[in-house]
Coordinates of C-alpha atoms in Angstrom, one line a residue:
Chain V
M1 CA 30.1 24.7 33.4
K2 CA 26.6 25.5 34.5
L3 CA 25.2 23.4 31.6
K4 CA 27.4 20.5 32.5
K5 CA 26.2 20.6 36.1
F6 CA 22.6 20.8 35.0
L7 CA 23.0 17.8 32.7
W8 CA 24.7 15.9 35.5
T9 CA 21.8 16.5 37.8
L10 CA 19.3 15.6 35.1
I11 CA 21.0 12.3 34.4
K12 CA 21.1 11.6 38.2
Y13 CA 17.4 12.1 38.6
I14 CA 16.4 10.3 35.4
T15 CA 18.4 7.2 36.4
L16 CA 17.0 7.4 40.0
I17 CA 13.4 7.6 38.8
L18 CA 14.0 4.9 36.2
G19 CA 15.6 2.6 38.7
S20 CA 12.8 3.1 41.2
V21 CA 10.1 2.5 38.5
I22 CA 11.7 -0.7 37.4
S23 CA 12.0 -1.8 41.0
V24 CA 8.4 -1.2 41.8
L25 CA 6.6 -1.8 38.5
P26 CA 6.4 -5.6 38.8
V27 CA 4.9 -5.2 42.3
I28 CA 2.5 -2.4 41.3
V29 CA 1.1 -4.5 38.5
C30 CA 0.6 -7.3 41.0
V31 CA -1.4 -4.9 43.2
I32 CA -3.5 -3.8 40.2
T33 CA -4.3 -7.3 39.2
A34 CA -5.1 -8.4 42.7
F35 CA -8.1 -5.9 42.8
K36 CA -9.6 -7.1 39.5
T37 CA -12.7 -9.3 39.2
P38 CA -12.2 -12.5 37.2
E39 CA -14.1 -10.9 34.3
E40 CA -12.0 -7.8 34.3
Y41 CA -8.9 -9.9 34.6
A42 CA -9.9 -11.9 31.5
T43 CA -11.0 -9.0 29.4
T44 CA -8.8 -6.0 30.2
N45 CA -5.1 -5.4 29.7
V46 CA -2.9 -6.0 32.7
M47 CA -1.9 -2.4 33.0
T48 CA -5.5 -1.1 33.1
L49 CA -6.5 0.0 36.5
P50 CA -9.3 -2.0 38.2
A51 CA -12.8 -0.7 38.2
S52 CA -13.0 -0.7 41.9
W53 CA -10.2 -0.6 44.5
F54 CA -12.5 -2.1 47.0
Y55 CA -12.9 -5.5 45.4
V56 CA -11.3 -7.7 48.0
N57 CA -12.7 -11.0 46.9
N58 CA -9.4 -12.1 45.4
F59 CA -7.7 -11.6 48.8
I60 CA -10.3 -13.6 50.6
E61 CA -10.2 -16.4 48.0
A62 CA -6.4 -16.5 48.1
W63 CA -6.3 -16.4 51.9
Q64 CA -8.7 -19.4 52.0
K65 CA -7.2 -21.4 49.1
A66 CA -3.6 -21.1 50.3
N67 CA -4.6 -21.8 53.9
M68 CA -3.0 -18.6 55.0
G69 CA -4.5 -18.4 58.4
V70 CA -2.6 -21.5 59.4
A71 CA 0.4 -20.3 57.4
F72 CA 0.7 -17.1 59.4
R73 CA 0.3 -18.9 62.7
N74 CA 3.0 -21.4 61.8
S75 CA 5.3 -18.7 60.5
A76 CA 4.8 -16.7 63.7
I77 CA 5.7 -19.7 65.8
I78 CA 8.7 -20.5 63.7
L79 CA 9.9 -16.9 63.7
V80 CA 9.6 -16.5 67.5
C81 CA 11.3 -19.8 68.3
V82 CA 14.0 -19.5 65.6
L83 CA 14.9 -15.9 66.5
F84 CA 15.1 -16.8 70.2
G85 CA 17.1 -19.9 69.5
S86 CA 19.6 -18.5 67.1
V87 CA 20.2 -15.3 69.0
L88 CA 20.9 -17.4 72.1
T89 CA 23.2 -19.9 70.4
G90 CA 25.0 -17.2 68.5
S91 CA 25.6 -14.9 71.4
M92 CA 26.6 -17.7 73.8
L93 CA 29.1 -19.0 71.4
A94 CA 30.5 -15.5 70.7
Y95 CA 30.8 -15.0 74.5
V96 CA 32.8 -18.1 74.9
L97 CA 35.0 -17.4 71.9
N98 CA 35.6 -13.8 72.8
R99 CA 36.0 -14.0 76.6
F100 CA 37.7 -17.4 77.2
K101 CA 41.0 -18.5 75.9
F102 CA 41.2 -22.2 75.4
P103 CA 42.8 -24.6 72.9
G104 CA 40.4 -25.1 70.1
N105 CA 39.1 -21.5 70.1
G106 CA 40.6 -20.8 66.7
L107 CA 39.5 -24.2 65.4
I108 CA 35.8 -23.5 66.3
R109 CA 36.0 -20.2 64.5
S110 CA 37.4 -21.8 61.4
L111 CA 34.8 -24.6 61.5
F112 CA 32.1 -22.0 61.3
L113 CA 33.9 -20.2 58.5
F114 CA 34.3 -23.3 56.5
A115 CA 30.7 -24.2 57.0
S116 CA 29.7 -21.0 55.3
L117 CA 31.4 -22.2 52.2
L118 CA 29.3 -25.3 51.9
P119 CA 26.4 -24.7 49.5
G120 CA 23.2 -25.0 51.6
I121 CA 20.9 -26.4 48.9
A122 CA 23.4 -29.2 48.1
M123 CA 23.6 -30.2 51.8
Q124 CA 19.9 -30.8 52.0
V125 CA 20.5 -34.1 50.1
S126 CA 22.0 -35.6 53.1
V127 CA 20.4 -33.4 55.7
Y128 CA 17.1 -34.9 54.5
Q129 CA 18.3 -38.3 55.5
I130 CA 19.3 -37.2 58.9
M131 CA 16.0 -35.5 59.5
Y132 CA 14.4 -38.7 58.3
S133 CA 16.2 -40.9 60.7
L134 CA 15.5 -38.4 63.5
G135 CA 11.8 -38.7 62.6
W136 CA 11.7 -34.9 62.1
I137 CA 10.0 -34.9 58.7
N138 CA 6.6 -33.2 59.1
S139 CA 7.5 -31.9 62.5
L140 CA 7.4 -28.2 63.3
P141 CA 9.8 -28.5 66.3
G142 CA 12.2 -30.5 64.0
Y143 CA 12.2 -27.7 61.4
I144 CA 12.7 -25.1 64.1
V145 CA 15.7 -26.9 65.5
L146 CA 17.2 -27.2 62.0
M147 CA 16.9 -23.4 61.6
C148 CA 18.2 -22.5 65.0
G149 CA 21.8 -23.1 64.2
T150 CA 24.0 -20.1 64.2
D151 CA 26.1 -18.9 61.3
V152 CA 29.5 -17.3 61.0
M153 CA 27.9 -13.9 60.2
S154 CA 25.9 -13.6 63.4
I155 CA 28.9 -14.9 65.4
Y156 CA 31.1 -12.2 63.9
I157 CA 28.5 -9.5 64.7
F158 CA 28.3 -10.6 68.3
I159 CA 32.1 -10.9 68.7
Q160 CA 32.5 -7.4 67.3
Y161 CA 30.2 -6.1 70.0
F162 CA 31.8 -8.1 72.8
E163 CA 35.1 -6.6 71.9
N164 CA 33.7 -3.2 72.6
I165 CA 32.5 -4.1 76.0
P166 CA 35.4 -3.8 78.5
T167 CA 36.4 -7.0 80.3
S168 CA 36.6 -5.0 83.6
L169 CA 32.9 -5.2 83.6
D170 CA 32.9 -9.0 83.7
E171 CA 35.6 -8.9 86.4
S172 CA 33.8 -6.6 88.7
A173 CA 30.6 -8.7 88.4
I174 CA 32.6 -11.8 89.2
M175 CA 34.1 -10.0 92.2
D176 CA 30.7 -9.3 93.4
G177 CA 30.0 -13.0 93.4
C178 CA 28.3 -13.3 90.1
T179 CA 28.7 -16.6 88.2
Y180 CA 29.9 -16.7 84.6
F181 CA 26.3 -17.5 83.6
G182 CA 25.2 -14.4 85.5
V183 CA 27.8 -12.3 83.8
F184 CA 26.4 -13.3 80.5
F185 CA 22.7 -13.1 81.1
R186 CA 22.5 -10.2 83.6
V187 CA 25.5 -8.0 82.5
L188 CA 26.4 -8.6 78.9
L189 CA 23.3 -9.7 77.1
P190 CA 21.4 -6.4 78.0
L191 CA 24.4 -4.5 76.7
L192 CA 24.3 -6.5 73.5
K193 CA 21.0 -5.2 72.4
P194 CA 22.0 -3.5 69.2
A195 CA 23.8 -6.6 68.0
V196 CA 20.8 -8.7 69.0
I197 CA 18.5 -6.5 66.9
T198 CA 20.8 -6.6 63.9
V199 CA 21.0 -10.4 64.0
M200 CA 17.3 -10.7 64.6
I201 CA 16.6 -8.6 61.5
L202 CA 19.0 -10.5 59.3
K203 CA 17.8 -13.9 60.6
G204 CA 14.2 -12.9 60.6
V205 CA 14.1 -11.9 56.9
G206 CA 15.8 -15.1 56.0
T207 CA 13.5 -17.3 58.1
Y208 CA 10.3 -15.6 57.0
N209 CA 11.3 -16.0 53.3
E210 CA 12.7 -19.5 53.6
Y211 CA 10.8 -21.9 51.5
Y212 CA 13.2 -24.6 50.3
A213 CA 13.7 -26.5 53.5
A214 CA 10.2 -25.7 54.6
N215 CA 8.8 -27.3 51.5
L216 CA 11.1 -30.3 51.9
Y217 CA 10.6 -31.0 55.6
L218 CA 7.1 -29.7 56.2
Q219 CA 5.3 -31.8 53.6
D220 CA 1.9 -31.9 55.3
K221 CA 0.6 -28.8 53.6
N222 CA -2.7 -28.6 55.4
R223 CA -1.3 -28.5 58.9
L224 CA 2.3 -27.3 58.5
V225 CA 2.2 -24.7 55.8
T226 CA 4.3 -21.5 56.3
V227 CA 3.7 -18.2 54.6
A228 CA 6.4 -18.8 52.0
T229 CA 5.3 -22.3 51.2
S230 CA 1.6 -21.4 51.1
L231 CA 2.3 -19.9 47.7
F232 CA 3.2 -23.3 46.3
K233 CA -0.6 -23.9 46.4
F234 CA -0.8 -21.7 43.3
T235 CA 1.6 -23.8 41.2
G236 CA -0.8 -26.5 40.3
P237 CA -4.2 -26.1 38.5
L238 CA -4.4 -22.5 39.8
G239 CA -1.2 -21.8 37.9
N240 CA -2.6 -19.2 35.5
Q241 CA -5.3 -17.4 37.6
Y242 CA -3.1 -14.5 38.3
N243 CA -5.8 -12.5 40.0
Y244 CA -5.6 -14.9 43.0
I245 CA -1.9 -15.4 42.8
C246 CA -1.2 -11.7 42.9
A247 CA -3.5 -11.3 45.8
G248 CA -1.6 -14.1 47.6
V249 CA 1.8 -12.6 46.8
I250 CA 0.6 -9.2 48.1
I251 CA -0.6 -10.8 51.3
T252 CA 2.8 -12.4 51.9
M253 CA 4.6 -9.2 51.2
I254 CA 2.6 -7.1 53.7
P255 CA 4.4 -8.1 56.9
A256 CA 7.8 -7.5 55.2
L257 CA 6.6 -4.1 54.0
I258 CA 5.4 -3.1 57.5
I259 CA 8.7 -4.2 59.1
F260 CA 10.6 -2.4 56.4
V261 CA 8.8 0.9 56.9
L262 CA 9.1 0.7 60.6
C263 CA 12.8 -0.3 61.0
Q264 CA 14.3 0.9 57.7
K265 CA 17.4 2.3 59.5
Q266 CA 18.1 -0.9 61.5
I267 CA 17.8 -3.0 58.4
Y268 CA 20.2 -0.9 56.4
S269 CA 22.8 -0.7 59.2
G270 CA 22.3 -4.4 60.0
L271 CA 23.0 -5.4 56.4
T272 CA 26.0 -3.2 56.1
Q273 CA 27.5 -4.6 59.3
G274 CA 26.8 -8.1 58.5
A275 CA 28.4 -7.9 55.1
V276 CA 31.5 -6.1 56.1
K277 CA 32.3 -8.6 58.8
G278 CA 31.0 -11.7 57.1
Chain Z
M1 CA 42.9 -11.2 73.7
D2 CA 45.9 -12.3 75.6
C3 CA 45.5 -9.6 78.2
G4 CA 41.8 -10.5 78.7
A5 CA 42.7 -14.1 79.3
R6 CA 45.2 -13.2 81.9
K7 CA 42.7 -11.1 83.8
D8 CA 40.3 -13.9 83.5
W9 CA 42.8 -16.2 85.2
N10 CA 43.4 -13.6 87.9
H11 CA 39.9 -13.4 89.0
S12 CA 39.4 -17.1 88.9
L13 CA 42.3 -17.0 91.4
T14 CA 40.5 -14.6 93.7
V15 CA 37.4 -16.6 93.6
R16 CA 39.4 -19.7 94.4
K17 CA 40.9 -17.9 97.4
R18 CA 37.5 -17.2 98.7
G19 CA 36.8 -20.9 98.3
N20 CA 39.9 -21.8 100.3
D21 CA 38.8 -19.5 103.2
M22 CA 35.7 -21.4 103.4
N23 CA 37.6 -24.7 103.5
T24 CA 39.6 -23.6 106.5
K25 CA 36.3 -23.1 108.3
R26 CA 35.5 -26.7 107.5
A27 CA 32.2 -26.0 105.9
P28 CA 30.3 -29.1 104.8
F29 CA 30.7 -29.8 101.1
N30 CA 28.2 -27.6 99.4
F31 CA 27.3 -28.6 95.9
I32 CA 25.9 -25.2 94.9
K33 CA 29.0 -23.4 96.3
W34 CA 31.2 -25.8 94.4
I35 CA 29.4 -25.2 91.2
Q36 CA 29.7 -21.5 91.7
S37 CA 33.4 -21.6 92.5
G38 CA 35.6 -20.1 89.8
K39 CA 37.2 -22.8 87.8
V40 CA 34.3 -25.3 87.9
N41 CA 31.9 -22.5 87.0
R42 CA 34.1 -21.4 84.1
R43 CA 34.4 -24.8 82.6
L44 CA 30.7 -25.5 83.1
C45 CA 29.8 -22.2 81.5
M46 CA 32.1 -22.9 78.5
V47 CA 30.7 -26.4 78.0
T48 CA 27.0 -25.5 78.3
F49 CA 27.3 -22.4 76.1
M50 CA 29.1 -24.2 73.4
L51 CA 27.1 -27.4 73.5
A52 CA 24.1 -26.3 71.5
P53 CA 25.7 -24.3 68.7
L54 CA 28.4 -27.0 68.2
L55 CA 25.9 -29.8 68.3
L56 CA 23.7 -28.1 65.7
L57 CA 26.8 -27.4 63.5
L58 CA 27.8 -31.0 63.8
V59 CA 24.4 -32.6 63.1
F60 CA 23.2 -30.3 60.3
T61 CA 26.5 -29.3 58.6
Y62 CA 29.4 -31.6 59.2
I63 CA 27.8 -35.0 59.5
P64 CA 25.7 -34.3 56.4
F65 CA 28.8 -33.2 54.6
L66 CA 30.7 -36.4 55.5
K67 CA 27.6 -38.4 54.6
M68 CA 27.3 -36.7 51.3
F69 CA 30.9 -37.6 50.6
Q70 CA 30.2 -41.2 51.4
F71 CA 26.9 -41.2 49.3
S72 CA 28.8 -40.0 46.3
F73 CA 30.5 -43.4 46.0
Y74 CA 27.2 -45.3 46.1
D75 CA 24.3 -46.0 43.7
M76 CA 21.5 -45.5 46.1
K77 CA 18.1 -44.0 46.9
Y78 CA 16.9 -42.5 50.1
I79 CA 15.4 -45.8 51.3
G80 CA 16.5 -49.3 50.3
A81 CA 19.7 -51.1 49.5
R82 CA 22.8 -49.2 48.3
K83 CA 25.6 -50.4 46.1
F84 CA 29.2 -49.3 46.1
V85 CA 30.2 -48.1 42.7
G86 CA 33.4 -46.3 43.3
L87 CA 34.1 -43.3 41.1
K88 CA 31.3 -44.0 38.6
N89 CA 29.1 -41.2 39.9
Y90 CA 32.0 -38.7 39.4
S91 CA 32.7 -39.8 35.9
E92 CA 29.0 -39.5 35.2
V93 CA 28.9 -35.9 36.5
F94 CA 31.4 -35.0 33.8
S95 CA 30.1 -37.2 31.0
R96 CA 26.3 -36.7 31.3
K97 CA 24.9 -34.0 29.1
D98 CA 22.8 -32.3 31.7
C99 CA 25.2 -32.2 34.7
F100 CA 28.5 -30.4 34.2
Q101 CA 27.3 -28.7 31.1
A102 CA 24.8 -26.9 33.2
L103 CA 27.7 -24.9 34.7
K104 CA 27.9 -23.0 31.4
L105 CA 24.7 -21.2 32.4
S106 CA 26.7 -19.6 35.2
G107 CA 28.2 -17.3 32.6
Y108 CA 24.8 -15.5 32.3
Y109 CA 24.7 -15.0 36.0
I110 CA 28.3 -13.8 36.3
V111 CA 27.6 -11.2 33.7
A112 CA 24.3 -10.2 35.4
A113 CA 26.1 -10.0 38.7
F114 CA 28.7 -7.6 37.3
I115 CA 26.1 -5.4 35.7
Q116 CA 24.2 -5.5 39.0
L117 CA 27.4 -4.3 40.9
A118 CA 27.9 -1.5 38.4
I119 CA 24.3 -0.3 38.7
A120 CA 24.5 -0.5 42.5
L121 CA 27.7 1.4 42.5
W122 CA 26.2 4.2 40.4
F123 CA 23.1 4.5 42.6
A124 CA 25.2 4.3 45.7
S125 CA 27.5 7.1 44.7
V126 CA 24.5 9.2 43.7
L127 CA 22.5 8.5 46.8
S128 CA 25.4 9.0 49.3
F129 CA 25.1 12.7 48.7
K130 CA 22.3 15.1 49.1
V131 CA 19.5 14.1 46.7
K132 CA 15.9 15.2 46.8
G133 CA 13.8 12.3 48.0
G134 CA 16.9 10.1 48.4
G135 CA 15.4 8.0 51.1
L136 CA 12.4 7.2 49.0
Y137 CA 14.5 6.1 46.0
K138 CA 16.7 4.0 48.2
G139 CA 13.6 2.4 49.8
F140 CA 12.0 1.6 46.5
M141 CA 15.1 0.1 45.1
F142 CA 15.9 -1.9 48.2
F143 CA 12.5 -3.3 48.9
P144 CA 12.7 -6.2 46.3
Y145 CA 15.4 -7.8 48.5
L146 CA 12.8 -8.4 51.2
V147 CA 10.3 -10.2 48.9
C148 CA 10.3 -13.9 49.4
G149 CA 12.0 -15.9 46.7
I150 CA 8.9 -17.8 45.7
A151 CA 6.8 -14.6 45.5
V152 CA 9.5 -13.2 43.2
G153 CA 9.0 -16.3 41.0
F154 CA 5.3 -15.6 40.7
I155 CA 5.8 -11.9 40.1
F156 CA 8.1 -12.5 37.2
K157 CA 6.2 -15.4 35.7
F158 CA 3.3 -12.9 35.5
F159 CA 5.6 -10.1 34.4
Y160 CA 7.1 -12.1 31.5
T161 CA 3.9 -13.9 30.3
R162 CA 3.0 -13.3 26.7
G163 CA 1.0 -10.1 26.3
F164 CA 1.3 -9.2 29.9
V165 CA 3.4 -6.6 31.7
L166 CA 6.7 -6.5 29.9
D167 CA 5.1 -6.9 26.5
T168 CA 2.6 -4.1 27.2
V169 CA 5.3 -1.7 28.3
L170 CA 7.4 -2.5 25.3
Q171 CA 4.3 -1.9 23.1
W172 CA 4.0 1.5 24.5
F173 CA 7.4 2.2 23.2
G174 CA 6.3 1.1 19.7
F175 CA 7.5 -2.5 19.7
N176 CA 5.2 -4.9 17.8
L177 CA 4.0 -7.8 19.9
D178 CA 4.8 -10.3 17.1
S179 CA 8.4 -9.3 17.0
L180 CA 8.9 -9.8 20.7
P181 CA 10.2 -13.2 21.9
Y182 CA 8.6 -15.5 24.5
W183 CA 10.7 -14.3 27.4
L184 CA 10.7 -17.6 29.3
K185 CA 10.4 -20.1 26.5
D186 CA 12.7 -18.8 23.8
K187 CA 16.0 -20.5 24.5
S188 CA 18.1 -17.6 23.1
I189 CA 16.8 -15.2 25.7
N190 CA 15.2 -17.0 28.6
N191 CA 18.4 -17.3 30.7
I192 CA 18.9 -13.5 30.3
S193 CA 15.3 -12.9 31.5
I194 CA 15.8 -15.0 34.5
A195 CA 19.2 -13.6 35.4
A196 CA 17.6 -10.1 35.1
T197 CA 15.2 -11.0 37.9
S198 CA 18.1 -11.7 40.2
V199 CA 19.5 -8.3 39.3
W200 CA 16.1 -6.8 40.2
R201 CA 16.1 -8.6 43.5
Y202 CA 19.7 -8.1 44.8
M203 CA 20.7 -4.7 43.3
G204 CA 19.2 -2.8 46.1
Q205 CA 21.1 -4.9 48.7
N206 CA 24.4 -4.2 47.0
M207 CA 23.5 -0.6 46.8
V208 CA 22.9 -0.4 50.5
L209 CA 26.2 -2.1 51.2
F210 CA 28.0 0.4 49.0
I211 CA 26.2 3.4 50.5
G212 CA 27.3 2.1 53.9
A213 CA 30.9 1.8 52.8
I214 CA 30.9 5.3 51.1
M215 CA 29.3 6.9 54.2
S216 CA 32.2 5.5 56.4
V217 CA 34.7 7.5 54.4
D218 CA 35.9 10.6 56.4
S219 CA 33.6 13.4 55.3
S220 CA 36.4 16.0 55.6
L221 CA 37.9 14.4 52.4
Y222 CA 34.8 15.4 50.5
E223 CA 34.8 18.9 51.9
A224 CA 38.4 19.3 50.9
A225 CA 37.6 18.1 47.4
A226 CA 34.7 20.5 47.2
I227 CA 37.0 23.4 48.1
D228 CA 39.5 22.3 45.5
G229 CA 36.7 22.3 43.0
A230 CA 36.7 18.6 42.2
S231 CA 34.1 17.4 39.8
G232 CA 31.6 14.6 40.6
F233 CA 33.6 12.2 38.5
N234 CA 36.9 13.1 40.1
K235 CA 35.4 12.7 43.5
F236 CA 34.3 9.2 42.6
R237 CA 37.6 8.4 40.9
Y238 CA 40.0 9.6 43.7
I239 CA 38.0 9.4 46.9
I240 CA 35.1 7.0 46.7
F241 CA 36.6 4.3 44.6
P242 CA 39.9 3.8 46.4
S243 CA 38.2 3.7 49.8
I244 CA 35.6 1.1 48.9
K245 CA 37.8 -1.0 46.6
T246 CA 38.0 -3.8 49.0
I247 CA 34.3 -4.2 49.3
I248 CA 33.8 -4.1 45.6
V249 CA 36.4 -6.8 45.0
L250 CA 34.8 -8.9 47.7
N251 CA 31.5 -8.6 46.0
M252 CA 32.9 -9.5 42.7
I253 CA 34.3 -12.6 44.0
L254 CA 31.1 -13.4 45.8
A255 CA 29.4 -12.9 42.4
I256 CA 31.5 -15.5 40.8
T257 CA 31.0 -18.2 43.6
G258 CA 27.4 -17.2 43.8
S259 CA 26.9 -17.7 40.0
L260 CA 28.3 -21.2 40.2
S261 CA 25.6 -22.1 42.7
V262 CA 22.6 -20.3 41.3
F263 CA 19.5 -22.1 42.3
E264 CA 16.5 -19.9 43.3
P265 CA 15.6 -17.9 40.1
P266 CA 15.3 -20.7 37.6
Y267 CA 13.8 -23.0 40.3
V268 CA 10.9 -20.8 41.1
I269 CA 10.3 -19.2 37.7
T270 CA 10.7 -22.0 35.1
N271 CA 11.6 -25.0 37.3
G272 CA 14.5 -25.5 35.1
E273 CA 12.5 -26.1 31.9
F274 CA 13.3 -24.8 28.4
G275 CA 17.1 -25.1 29.0
T276 CA 17.2 -22.9 32.1
G277 CA 18.3 -25.7 34.5
T278 CA 21.4 -24.5 36.3
Y279 CA 23.7 -27.0 38.0
F280 CA 21.8 -26.9 41.3
V281 CA 18.4 -27.1 39.8
I282 CA 19.4 -30.3 38.0
M283 CA 21.1 -31.6 41.2
N284 CA 17.9 -30.9 43.1
K285 CA 15.8 -32.7 40.5
L286 CA 18.2 -35.7 40.5
A287 CA 18.1 -35.9 44.3
H288 CA 14.4 -35.4 45.1
V289 CA 12.6 -36.4 41.9
S290 CA 14.5 -39.3 40.4
Q291 CA 16.2 -40.0 43.7
K292 CA 19.6 -40.6 42.3
V293 CA 21.1 -39.6 45.6
G294 CA 24.6 -40.9 44.8
L295 CA 24.9 -38.9 41.6
A296 CA 23.5 -35.7 43.2
S297 CA 26.0 -36.0 46.1
A298 CA 28.8 -36.4 43.6
M299 CA 27.6 -33.2 41.9
A300 CA 27.5 -31.4 45.2
I301 CA 31.0 -32.4 46.0
V302 CA 32.4 -31.4 42.6
L303 CA 30.8 -28.0 43.0
F304 CA 32.0 -27.6 46.5
V305 CA 35.6 -28.3 45.3
L306 CA 35.2 -25.7 42.6
I307 CA 33.9 -23.1 45.2
L308 CA 36.7 -23.9 47.6
F309 CA 39.2 -23.5 44.8
A310 CA 37.6 -20.1 43.8
T311 CA 37.7 -19.0 47.4
L312 CA 41.3 -19.9 47.9
L313 CA 42.2 -18.1 44.7
Q314 CA 40.3 -15.1 46.0
K315 CA 42.2 -15.2 49.3
A316 CA 45.5 -15.4 47.5
G317 CA 44.5 -12.6 45.2
E318 CA 43.4 -10.5 48.1
W319 CA 46.7 -11.1 49.9
Y320 CA 48.6 -10.2 46.8
F321 CA 46.8 -7.1 45.7
L322 CA 45.2 -5.7 48.8
G323 CA 47.0 -7.2 51.8
I324 CA 45.2 -8.8 54.8
G325 CA 44.2 -6.7 57.7
D326 CA 47.2 -4.5 58.8
Q327 CA 49.6 -6.4 56.6
E328 CA 50.6 -4.7 53.4
A329 CA 49.9 -6.3 50.1
I330 CA 52.7 -8.5 48.8
R331 CA 52.7 -6.6 45.5
T332 CA 53.4 -3.2 47.2
V333 CA 56.0 -4.7 49.6
R334 CA 57.9 -6.2 46.6
R335 CA 57.7 -3.0 44.7
Q336 CA 59.1 -1.1 47.6
K337 CA 61.9 -3.6 48.1
K338 CA 62.8 -3.3 44.5
Q339 CA 62.8 0.5 44.7
N340 CA 65.0 0.4 47.8
R341 CA 67.4 -1.9 46.1
Q342 CA 67.6 0.3 43.1
R343 CA 68.1 3.3 45.2
E344 CA 71.0 1.6 47.0
A345 CA 72.5 0.6 43.7
D346 CA 72.2 4.2 42.5
N347 CA 73.8 5.5 45.6
R348 CA 76.7 3.2 45.2

């Protein structure tokens, strides 16, 4: 019995360590390579540690080559606007769907549900034409508007939270002469904070990492590059200089890593909620 | 829902009353007051709040969808004249070597997704209980999910390059470099290599989901099991598995529909070369490189029909085996009815 328990624990820890190693190894090797000088990169094995951990030239080169200063600025603008927009559209719609009864309520819910079945990549074929006719190719605001739409998952998360806020609160606010707009913005939105954070995290990760639409609609790579699309710079003639590429990859990962370390709990719970409801 | 709506109506009534009081005093028509009065305000609020989300949904989802449907009957490019060709695009989707055949690759990704679920389930059931350094392992295994898709592409291009990371690690274990295949070029293995990257990326996310589901199980059940001396496996078999069955099934179905529409891994790692082009990678190429918009649209519609079909099948299956919401599953209801009938017959 004791032996069995011991073996069980052993297997448990071995698999955990193995899983963690496999998960981090590709990234660790990237970090190692990012600190190597070009000569070192050419002569030593990929798994050999760099001579100096203070050789940051690759990072500087990658930053300049991929135009990452502009990329981070653009990504920050996009992130702020998109998070603001999509939280607003999502929570407003959820408010109307949850608090008002009107014909078409169910229809709107099913419209969003159905939309989630449409494969996103495939839709870009015709979305491209719409963006083109709106003149929104190569326009940052255009891309932001495209990304601002809400999805069925955020709506579900918001509706779930609205259900837990008693309607008597709305009523008393109305009695006190508050308008329906006031009820939403002054009374309910502050109470919705946990849901807002959840949606922001889910949407934020998606937006920061989004590269397909960004590559398609923000074609002017000098002016409108984002963090995710800045890496495309390395696909051309730079395609096998992995010391620069790895440095670039590491730079793009740093913000995600910081956010992850800071709000680990919220990310986990946000994911769980989103998936269970969606 | 119903109750809430009635209360709603009630207070709009009270607000209207107040408005009437004002009328009796013959106040001059006040636009702001009128706007703020119950019914008008309610309507106004509804319309303004729904305007933006619905407009976005219409412009970026439903209009494109209808347009795509229309495009699929034309021979066209993005700019220039279009020609109506009827169902020719659809027949081409099924007859061309590179289109419908590409769906076969989905098999690799379905298998990979199921392996991924199994691994995630194992780690989730281990990490849901007290483990030394549990948070750390969880964090390590989850982090790949937060890496941008294109960065994942570069990481694995590097990882699989001849003589680089994977080859070096395998050489440590005594493999000979010459006996190892080219992971991304060898057609017998490259699809497996690429599918493995998606396991690497999404396993942690599944694991976190499962941990969440396991944590929501009433902890007194585990305590009771511990008192009864249940082994780890029995705990899994009789407590964990039944309570998270629904979420496992849901993820399995998602794995199947997801595997039909795989795009990212082959797109960023090999760009669909060396026989790794999945359905969407080829569709993307047709649409944006050779600009066969009509054909690409037809491909999209065909796949959409397939996904819709799979989803309906899933709903039906769920209804039959698990039941929806509070409703009991059809299978159990039938079985109970049958048993009841038998019992009645026996009694007679």
